[in-house]
């Protein structure tokens, strides 16, 4: 009932020629994939050329962030309608690197989600605990407040569009993946909390796992009931690796 979504977060990687070359290669490799939704999130400068390159293919494009205002004196920021204008249909919001290095909070995440939804963008909202929080046994408390405060005050229709990504900070770029059981436990918890907020909407909500997902561990993760896809950093940068991730079930 929930169609899997395999998403690549390229972070601050790839120039325009590098980004276009990779999608050119990838789109042929995965042209026959219909049972998995595919999303790539390049840097802002590469969004428009990459979106042009994938037009008519099964690859969706998303930004890695946005600002909630529509326009004006906000130097360095990019508005939701500018992101749709560049050819995007998705946007990542509240990635742990933005929370850690750029001061994102549950409050800014909430504003960004609302702005994204009102411009017709699908937000991919990231939540996840740090290593210290896991060791201090506050994982569920942290996740619960990120979900309750970050994704609050939406209509049911809006809530149904949101994609949630569980990315334990200790597993990002470290090669240390959460075990499928560890991830499943948190995914089921997120679905329960989201269900308390938005009722039956939660059953249809896609919850992605992120943190050192690679071709060798993707299928074990995807077997878990509440894991509906991946949000992948490092392994999304090469066409052949990302192809293997998209085709995890084959
Ligand atoms: P890695 O796949 O490189 O661990 O990054 C995960 C991530 O942060 C995706 O948003």
Tab-separated table of C-alpha atoms and ligand atoms in Angstrom:
chain	number	residue	atom	x	y	z
A	1	UNK	CA	0.000	0.000	0.000
A	2	UNK	CA	2.930	2.370	0.606
A	3	UNK	CA	4.992	2.741	-2.561
A	4	UNK	CA	8.699	2.691	-1.667
A	5	UNK	CA	10.700	5.871	-2.211
A	6	UNK	CA	14.441	5.776	-2.810
A	7	UNK	CA	15.915	9.231	-2.355
A	8	UNK	CA	19.441	10.483	-2.903
A	9	UNK	CA	20.661	13.468	-0.911
A	10	UNK	CA	23.738	14.679	-2.725
A	11	UNK	CA	24.539	17.204	0.018
A	12	UNK	CA	27.229	19.696	-1.060
A	13	UNK	CA	28.590	17.622	-3.917
A	14	UNK	CA	28.749	17.841	-7.715
A	15	UNK	CA	29.150	20.757	-10.088
A	16	UNK	CA	26.503	21.245	-12.790
A	17	UNK	CA	28.367	19.162	-15.425
A	18	UNK	CA	28.987	16.372	-12.895
A	19	UNK	CA	25.362	16.370	-11.767
A	20	UNK	CA	23.962	16.338	-15.301
A	21	UNK	CA	26.358	13.576	-16.370
A	22	UNK	CA	25.262	11.373	-13.505
A	23	UNK	CA	21.527	11.702	-14.170
A	24	UNK	CA	22.102	11.142	-17.867
A	25	UNK	CA	23.702	7.813	-16.991
A	26	UNK	CA	21.208	6.925	-14.290
A	27	UNK	CA	17.982	7.587	-16.176
A	28	UNK	CA	18.731	4.894	-18.752
A	29	UNK	CA	19.727	2.381	-16.088
A	30	UNK	CA	16.480	2.718	-14.136
A	31	UNK	CA	14.045	3.575	-16.934
A	32	UNK	CA	12.060	0.359	-16.424
A	33	UNK	CA	11.563	0.812	-12.657
A	34	UNK	CA	7.908	1.418	-11.872
A	35	UNK	CA	7.384	-0.029	-8.428
A	36	UNK	CA	9.718	2.395	-6.612
A	37	UNK	CA	9.571	6.200	-6.629
A	38	UNK	CA	12.950	7.803	-7.263
A	39	UNK	CA	14.139	11.169	-5.970
A	40	UNK	CA	17.434	13.022	-6.280
A	41	UNK	CA	18.298	16.163	-4.338
A	42	UNK	CA	21.209	18.077	-5.901
A	43	UNK	CA	22.678	21.394	-4.709
A	44	UNK	CA	20.639	24.498	-5.550
A	45	UNK	CA	22.820	25.528	-8.505
A	46	UNK	CA	22.309	22.167	-10.226
A	47	UNK	CA	18.531	21.882	-9.700
A	48	UNK	CA	17.385	23.486	-12.928
A	49	UNK	CA	19.796	21.741	-15.324
A	50	UNK	CA	19.255	18.383	-13.617
A	51	UNK	CA	15.462	18.796	-13.628
A	52	UNK	CA	15.636	19.574	-17.340
A	53	UNK	CA	17.730	16.500	-17.989
A	54	UNK	CA	15.292	14.137	-16.229
A	55	UNK	CA	12.115	15.588	-17.762
A	56	UNK	CA	9.839	12.771	-18.877
A	57	UNK	CA	11.787	10.146	-16.875
A	58	UNK	CA	10.854	8.457	-13.603
A	59	UNK	CA	13.323	10.574	-11.602
A	60	UNK	CA	11.907	13.289	-9.332
A	61	UNK	CA	14.006	16.234	-8.210
A	62	UNK	CA	14.074	17.903	-4.821
A	63	UNK	CA	15.942	20.698	-3.063
A	64	UNK	CA	17.869	20.145	0.167
A	65	UNK	CA	16.324	23.094	2.008
A	66	UNK	CA	14.116	26.161	1.521
A	67	UNK	CA	13.147	29.341	3.301
A	68	UNK	CA	9.565	29.944	4.378
A	69	UNK	CA	9.089	33.475	3.042
A	70	UNK	CA	7.884	33.928	-0.538
A	71	UNK	CA	10.316	36.709	-1.496
A	72	UNK	CA	12.130	39.769	-0.237
A	73	UNK	CA	15.208	40.843	1.657
A	74	UNK	CA	16.544	37.478	2.818
A	75	UNK	CA	20.043	37.341	1.368
A	76	UNK	CA	21.192	33.857	0.500
A	77	UNK	CA	17.810	32.179	0.919
A	78	UNK	CA	15.610	30.433	-1.646
A	79	UNK	CA	11.791	30.579	-1.595
A	80	UNK	CA	9.458	27.589	-2.127
A	81	UNK	CA	8.057	28.889	-5.422
A	82	UNK	CA	11.616	29.351	-6.729
A	83	UNK	CA	12.251	25.697	-5.985
A	84	UNK	CA	9.157	24.558	-7.870
A	85	UNK	CA	10.158	26.994	-10.607
A	86	UNK	CA	13.500	25.149	-10.919
A	87	UNK	CA	11.615	21.892	-11.576
A	88	UNK	CA	11.425	20.384	-8.103
A	89	UNK	CA	8.532	18.481	-6.590
A	90	UNK	CA	10.171	17.582	-3.247
A	91	UNK	CA	12.274	19.313	-0.600
A	92	UNK	CA	14.311	17.919	2.290
A	93	UNK	CA	13.586	19.739	5.539
A	94	UNK	CA	15.379	19.616	8.888
A	95	UNK	CA	18.302	17.414	7.910
A	96	UNK	CA	20.505	16.800	10.968
A	97	UNK	CA	23.384	18.639	9.291
A	98	UNK	CA	21.168	21.709	9.069
A	99	UNK	CA	20.057	21.283	12.681
A	100	UNK	CA	23.695	20.819	13.762
A	101	UNK	CA	25.515	23.461	11.683
A	102	UNK	CA	22.850	25.975	10.688
A	103	UNK	CA	20.671	26.303	13.746
A	104	UNK	CA	17.513	24.584	12.472
A	105	UNK	CA	15.026	23.847	15.223
A	106	UNK	CA	11.694	22.055	15.376
A	107	UNK	CA	10.126	25.495	15.074
A	108	UNK	CA	11.935	26.444	11.843
A	109	UNK	CA	11.281	22.949	10.519
A	110	UNK	CA	7.564	23.460	11.107
A	111	UNK	CA	7.529	26.792	9.274
A	112	UNK	CA	9.416	25.277	6.358
A	113	UNK	CA	7.060	22.288	6.118
A	114	UNK	CA	4.034	24.578	5.949
A	115	UNK	CA	5.678	26.790	3.323
A	116	UNK	CA	6.661	23.763	1.250
A	117	UNK	CA	3.143	22.313	1.359
A	118	UNK	CA	1.497	25.569	0.422
A	119	UNK	CA	3.692	25.734	-2.671
A	120	UNK	CA	2.865	22.169	-3.643
A	121	UNK	CA	6.235	20.710	-2.641
A	122	UNK	CA	6.398	17.373	-0.832
A	123	UNK	CA	8.508	17.780	2.299
A	124	UNK	CA	10.899	15.010	3.327
A	125	UNK	CA	11.210	15.770	7.017
A	126	UNK	CA	14.279	14.425	8.793
A	127	UNK	CA	14.363	13.326	12.411
A	128	UNK	CA	17.002	11.415	14.343
A	129	UNK	CA	18.934	11.183	17.597
A	130	UNK	CA	22.629	11.800	18.227
A	131	UNK	CA	24.920	9.123	19.634
A	132	UNK	CA	24.843	10.797	23.041
A	133	UNK	CA	21.050	10.838	23.033
A	134	UNK	CA	20.959	7.133	22.154
A	135	UNK	CA	23.459	6.341	24.904
A	136	UNK	CA	21.475	8.423	27.364
A	137	UNK	CA	18.337	6.441	26.464
A	138	UNK	CA	16.407	9.465	25.263
A	139	UNK	CA	16.045	8.380	21.615
A	140	UNK	CA	12.263	8.033	21.739
A	141	UNK	CA	11.820	11.267	23.641
A	142	UNK	CA	13.909	13.178	21.082
A	143	UNK	CA	12.155	11.606	18.103
A	144	UNK	CA	8.746	12.207	19.621
A	145	UNK	CA	9.399	15.929	20.106
A	146	UNK	CA	10.890	16.269	16.615
A	147	UNK	CA	7.746	14.704	15.138
A	148	UNK	CA	5.185	16.396	17.411
A	149	UNK	CA	6.731	19.877	17.290
A	150	UNK	CA	8.227	19.741	13.810
A	151	UNK	CA	5.220	18.367	11.947
A	152	UNK	CA	2.418	19.983	13.982
A	153	UNK	CA	-0.672	21.942	12.977
A	154	UNK	CA	-1.252	20.510	9.506
A	155	UNK	CA	-4.572	19.545	7.993
A	156	UNK	CA	-5.050	15.831	7.441
A	157	UNK	CA	-4.629	16.376	3.701
A	158	UNK	CA	-1.347	18.154	4.253
A	159	UNK	CA	-0.160	15.574	6.760
A	160	UNK	CA	-0.831	12.844	4.199
A	161	UNK	CA	1.664	14.376	1.789
A	162	UNK	CA	4.572	14.484	4.228
A	163	UNK	CA	7.414	11.970	3.943
A	164	UNK	CA	9.375	11.362	7.147
A	165	UNK	CA	13.014	10.235	7.191
A	166	UNK	CA	14.552	8.626	10.259
A	167	UNK	CA	18.259	9.373	10.191
A	168	UNK	CA	20.135	8.501	13.366
A	169	UNK	CA	22.937	11.059	13.442
A	170	UNK	CA	25.481	8.448	14.561
A	171	UNK	CA	24.827	6.448	11.373
A	172	UNK	CA	25.250	9.299	8.891
A	173	UNK	CA	28.430	9.070	6.843
A	174	UNK	CA	30.001	6.823	9.455
A	175	UNK	CA	29.569	3.466	7.738
A	176	UNK	CA	27.693	2.445	10.906
A	177	UNK	CA	24.167	1.516	9.845
A	178	UNK	CA	21.377	1.045	12.348
A	179	UNK	CA	20.471	-2.635	12.327
A	180	UNK	CA	17.183	-3.385	10.569
A	181	UNK	CA	15.672	-4.114	14.000
A	182	UNK	CA	16.924	-0.860	15.508
A	183	UNK	CA	15.533	1.096	12.565
A	184	UNK	CA	12.214	-0.774	12.539
A	185	UNK	CA	11.723	-0.059	16.241
A	186	UNK	CA	12.020	3.701	15.679
A	187	UNK	CA	10.016	3.668	12.428
A	188	UNK	CA	7.114	1.896	14.157
A	189	UNK	CA	7.332	4.451	16.966
A	190	UNK	CA	7.256	7.362	14.495
A	191	UNK	CA	4.186	5.867	12.815
A	192	UNK	CA	2.486	5.490	16.192
A	193	UNK	CA	3.172	9.114	17.156
A	194	UNK	CA	2.095	10.372	13.727
A	195	UNK	CA	-1.069	8.289	14.095
A	196	UNK	CA	-1.803	9.971	17.432
A	197	UNK	CA	-1.468	13.311	15.632
A	198	UNK	CA	-3.238	12.604	12.342
A	199	UNK	CA	-5.144	9.320	12.741
A	200	UNK	CA	-5.263	6.889	9.830
A	201	UNK	CA	-3.068	9.186	7.693
A	202	UNK	CA	-0.055	7.573	9.394
A	203	UNK	CA	-0.744	4.192	7.781
A	204	UNK	CA	-0.054	5.675	4.366
A	205	UNK	CA	2.929	7.819	5.405
A	206	UNK	CA	6.238	6.855	3.918
A	207	UNK	CA	8.992	6.644	6.509
A	208	UNK	CA	12.475	6.430	4.990
A	209	UNK	CA	15.592	5.225	6.729
A	210	UNK	CA	18.850	7.152	6.257
A	211	UNK	CA	22.352	6.552	7.575
A	212	UNK	CA	24.971	4.594	5.637
A	213	UNK	CA	22.436	2.866	3.381
A	214	UNK	CA	24.317	1.036	0.641
A	215	UNK	CA	23.683	-1.670	-1.944
A	216	UNK	CA	24.867	-4.352	0.515
A	217	UNK	CA	22.430	-3.493	3.329
A	218	UNK	CA	19.419	-1.994	1.551
A	219	UNK	CA	17.380	-5.149	1.036
A	220	UNK	CA	17.563	-6.223	4.694
A	221	UNK	CA	16.378	-2.782	5.762
A	222	UNK	CA	13.601	-2.716	3.157
A	223	UNK	CA	12.213	-6.038	4.421
A	224	UNK	CA	11.069	-4.331	7.605
A	225	UNK	CA	7.397	-3.541	7.825
A	226	UNK	CA	7.698	0.151	8.618
A	227	UNK	CA	10.698	1.004	6.424
A	228	UNK	CA	9.337	2.448	3.193
A	229	UNK	CA	12.495	3.611	1.487
A	230	UNK	CA	15.867	5.192	1.959
A	231	UNK	CA	17.396	8.654	2.166
A	232	UNK	CA	20.899	8.038	0.944
A	233	UNK	CA	23.967	10.263	0.999
A	234	UNK	CA	27.295	8.748	-0.071
A	235	UNK	CA	25.872	5.810	-2.025
A	236	UNK	CA	23.650	8.089	-4.123
A	237	UNK	CA	26.588	9.850	-5.742
A	238	UNK	CA	27.480	7.095	-8.224
A	239	UNK	CA	24.977	5.995	-10.862
A	240	UNK	CA	25.696	2.288	-10.470
A	241	UNK	CA	25.346	2.350	-6.673
A	242	UNK	CA	22.129	4.329	-6.801
A	243	UNK	CA	20.794	2.015	-9.507
A	244	UNK	CA	21.447	-0.932	-7.180
A	245	UNK	CA	19.588	0.853	-4.388
A	246	UNK	CA	16.589	1.641	-6.583
A	247	UNK	CA	16.539	-1.994	-7.741
A	248	UNK	CA	16.985	-3.427	-4.227
A	249	UNK	CA	14.190	-5.914	-4.696
A	250	UNK	CA	15.445	-7.352	-7.998
B	1	LIG	P1	25.016	8.659	4.244
B	1	LIG	O1	24.185	7.745	3.370
B	1	LIG	O2	26.232	9.184	3.533
B	1	LIG	O3	25.308	8.063	5.581
B	1	LIG	O4	24.114	9.972	4.517
B	1	LIG	C1	22.832	9.804	4.972
B	1	LIG	C2	22.133	11.098	4.916
B	1	LIG	O5	22.401	11.994	5.688
B	1	LIG	C3	21.108	11.303	3.871
B	1	LIG	O6	20.365	12.453	4.080
